[in-house]
Each structure stands twice: as C-alpha cells, then as structure tokens.
Amino acid sequence: MSATENQEPIDLAFLQSIPVFGGIHGPALARVAACLRRRRVAPGDMVVAAGDGAREMYIVEEGEVEVVAYRQPRGAIDPAPPPPPGTECELILAVLDRGCCCGEMALLDIQPRSATVRAKDHVTLLALSYA
C-alpha cells in the first residue's frame, strides 16, 4: 500500500462508535487506540490485494474504499492477473465509508485476503496489526 502515516491523537468517541470496539471503555479503549496507526491512501491505490497475507484490519476514518472481487475472463488461465479496474470482470462487493471496518478476520484467522480493497478517493485509515 502506498501510504503515509501520521500519528495525530485517535478520537476515542469515534472508536467506541464502531461496533467491533463498542464494548470497550476507558483505559482499555485507550490501549487499543495506542496500537492504531493512521494511514493516508491516494485514490485508486490498493489497501490490500486478494490473496495477500492478512496481518492488519482497517477502519475507515475519512473517505471511501471499495471492496472488489474479480472473475476470470473466459479462457483465462488460472491464476491470471487481475483485470484492469472498471472492466466487466470486476465486481464491487461493497463501498465502505467512515466507521466501517475491513480485514477484521486478520485478527482471528491469519488467512489470505479474500478480496481486494482500494481507495475510492483520498482515504484515511486506522490500521490495527494482529500482533
């Protein structure tokens, strides 16, 4: 992921509004916030690619990301590289905005990514490593 990092304080009220963190309060929530790393991603850049190793989950703080799957064109040899964005072989599964999470399964079962996530516009993400 082509990104820049910035460590401005994390808004704890924002974190608590996210369902995965909703039951965590006070000092425990502050400890989670201390583990988060802010990343800014440019439009069109991939956050993760399908098949990559899963080592982080992401929370959209600003902007939107697209969760994308690809089907292989007829006659393609498996595994073929992903087709260019916007082709008929691309399927946008979801558009995630502020407060949405992706990749949270990385914290539970370190399996390869099942879909590609890319920035739809300028995006700020909060990344939490499984470590």
Coordinates of C-alpha atoms in Angstrom, one line a residue:
M1 CA 0.0 0.0 0.0
S2 CA 1.4 3.4 -1.0
A3 CA 0.6 5.4 2.1
T4 CA 1.8 8.0 4.5
E5 CA 1.5 7.7 8.3
N6 CA 0.5 10.4 10.7
Q7 CA 0.1 10.0 14.5
E8 CA -2.4 12.6 15.5
P9 CA -4.5 11.5 18.5
I10 CA -7.2 9.0 17.8
D11 CA -10.8 10.1 18.7
L12 CA -11.9 7.7 21.4
A13 CA -15.6 8.6 20.9
F14 CA -15.2 7.7 17.2
L15 CA -13.6 4.3 18.1
Q16 CA -16.3 3.5 20.6
S17 CA -19.0 4.2 17.9
I18 CA -17.5 1.3 15.8
P19 CA -19.4 -2.0 16.6
V20 CA -16.2 -4.0 17.0
F21 CA -14.9 -1.7 19.7
G22 CA -18.3 -0.7 21.2
G23 CA -18.0 -2.8 24.4
I24 CA -14.5 -1.5 25.2
H25 CA -14.3 1.5 27.6
G26 CA -11.9 3.8 29.4
P27 CA -8.3 2.6 29.7
A28 CA -8.8 -0.5 27.6
L29 CA -10.1 1.6 24.7
A30 CA -7.1 4.0 25.1
R31 CA -4.8 1.0 24.9
V32 CA -6.5 -0.1 21.6
A33 CA -6.1 3.5 20.3
A34 CA -2.4 3.4 21.1
C35 CA -2.0 0.4 18.9
L36 CA -3.7 2.0 15.9
R37 CA -1.6 3.5 13.1
R38 CA -3.1 6.2 10.8
R39 CA -2.5 5.8 7.1
R40 CA -3.4 8.1 4.2
V41 CA -4.0 6.4 0.9
A42 CA -4.4 8.1 -2.5
P43 CA -7.4 7.5 -4.8
G44 CA -7.1 4.2 -6.8
D45 CA -4.3 2.8 -4.6
M46 CA -4.8 -0.7 -3.2
V47 CA -5.1 -1.1 0.6
V48 CA -4.9 -4.9 0.3
A49 CA -5.0 -7.3 -2.6
A50 CA -6.9 -10.6 -2.8
G51 CA -4.5 -13.4 -1.9
D52 CA -2.2 -11.3 0.2
G53 CA -1.3 -12.4 3.7
A54 CA -3.6 -10.9 6.3
R55 CA -1.8 -9.0 9.1
E56 CA -3.9 -6.0 9.8
M57 CA -7.5 -4.8 9.9
Y58 CA -8.5 -1.3 8.8
I59 CA -11.1 1.2 10.0
V60 CA -12.1 4.0 7.5
E61 CA -11.6 7.3 9.3
E62 CA -12.2 9.5 6.3
G63 CA -13.1 8.8 2.6
E64 CA -14.4 5.7 1.0
V65 CA -12.8 2.3 -0.1
E66 CA -14.2 -0.3 -2.5
V67 CA -14.1 -4.0 -1.7
V68 CA -13.5 -5.6 -5.1
A69 CA -13.6 -9.2 -6.4
Y70 CA -12.5 -10.3 -9.8
R71 CA -13.8 -13.1 -12.0
Q72 CA -11.5 -14.5 -14.7
P73 CA -12.5 -13.8 -18.3
R74 CA -13.4 -16.8 -20.4
G75 CA -10.4 -18.7 -21.5
A76 CA -8.1 -17.2 -18.9
I77 CA -5.5 -19.5 -17.4
D78 CA -5.9 -19.7 -13.6
P79 CA -4.3 -17.9 -11.8
A80 CA -4.4 -14.9 -14.2
P81 CA -3.5 -11.4 -13.0
P82 CA -6.5 -9.2 -12.0
P83 CA -8.1 -7.4 -15.0
P84 CA -7.8 -3.6 -15.1
P85 CA -10.2 -1.6 -12.9
G86 CA -13.6 -0.8 -14.4
T87 CA -13.7 -3.9 -16.7
E88 CA -16.6 -6.3 -16.9
C89 CA -14.5 -8.8 -14.8
E90 CA -14.5 -6.5 -11.8
L91 CA -17.3 -6.8 -9.2
I92 CA -17.6 -4.2 -6.5
L93 CA -18.8 -6.0 -3.4
A94 CA -19.1 -3.0 -1.1
V95 CA -18.3 0.6 -0.7
L96 CA -17.1 1.4 2.9
D97 CA -17.1 4.8 4.5
R98 CA -16.4 6.4 7.9
G99 CA -16.6 3.9 10.7
C100 CA -16.6 0.8 8.6
C101 CA -14.1 -1.9 9.1
C102 CA -12.4 -4.3 6.7
G103 CA -10.0 -7.1 7.2
E104 CA -11.1 -7.8 10.7
M105 CA -10.8 -11.6 10.2
A106 CA -7.0 -11.0 10.0
L107 CA -7.1 -10.7 13.8
L108 CA -8.7 -14.1 14.2
D109 CA -7.5 -16.4 11.5
I110 CA -4.4 -15.4 9.6
Q111 CA -5.7 -16.5 6.2
P112 CA -5.0 -14.8 2.8
R113 CA -7.2 -11.9 1.9
S114 CA -10.4 -12.9 0.1
A115 CA -10.9 -9.6 -1.7
T116 CA -9.1 -6.5 -2.9
V117 CA -9.7 -3.2 -1.1
R118 CA -8.8 0.0 -2.9
A119 CA -9.2 3.7 -2.1
K120 CA -12.1 5.3 -4.0
D121 CA -10.9 8.8 -3.1
H122 CA -8.4 10.2 -0.6
V123 CA -8.8 7.9 2.4
T124 CA -7.5 8.0 6.0
L125 CA -7.4 4.5 7.6
L126 CA -6.7 3.3 11.1
A127 CA -4.7 0.1 11.0
L128 CA -4.6 -2.5 13.7
S129 CA -2.0 -5.2 13.5
Y130 CA -2.8 -8.7 14.6
A131 CA 0.4 -8.5 16.7

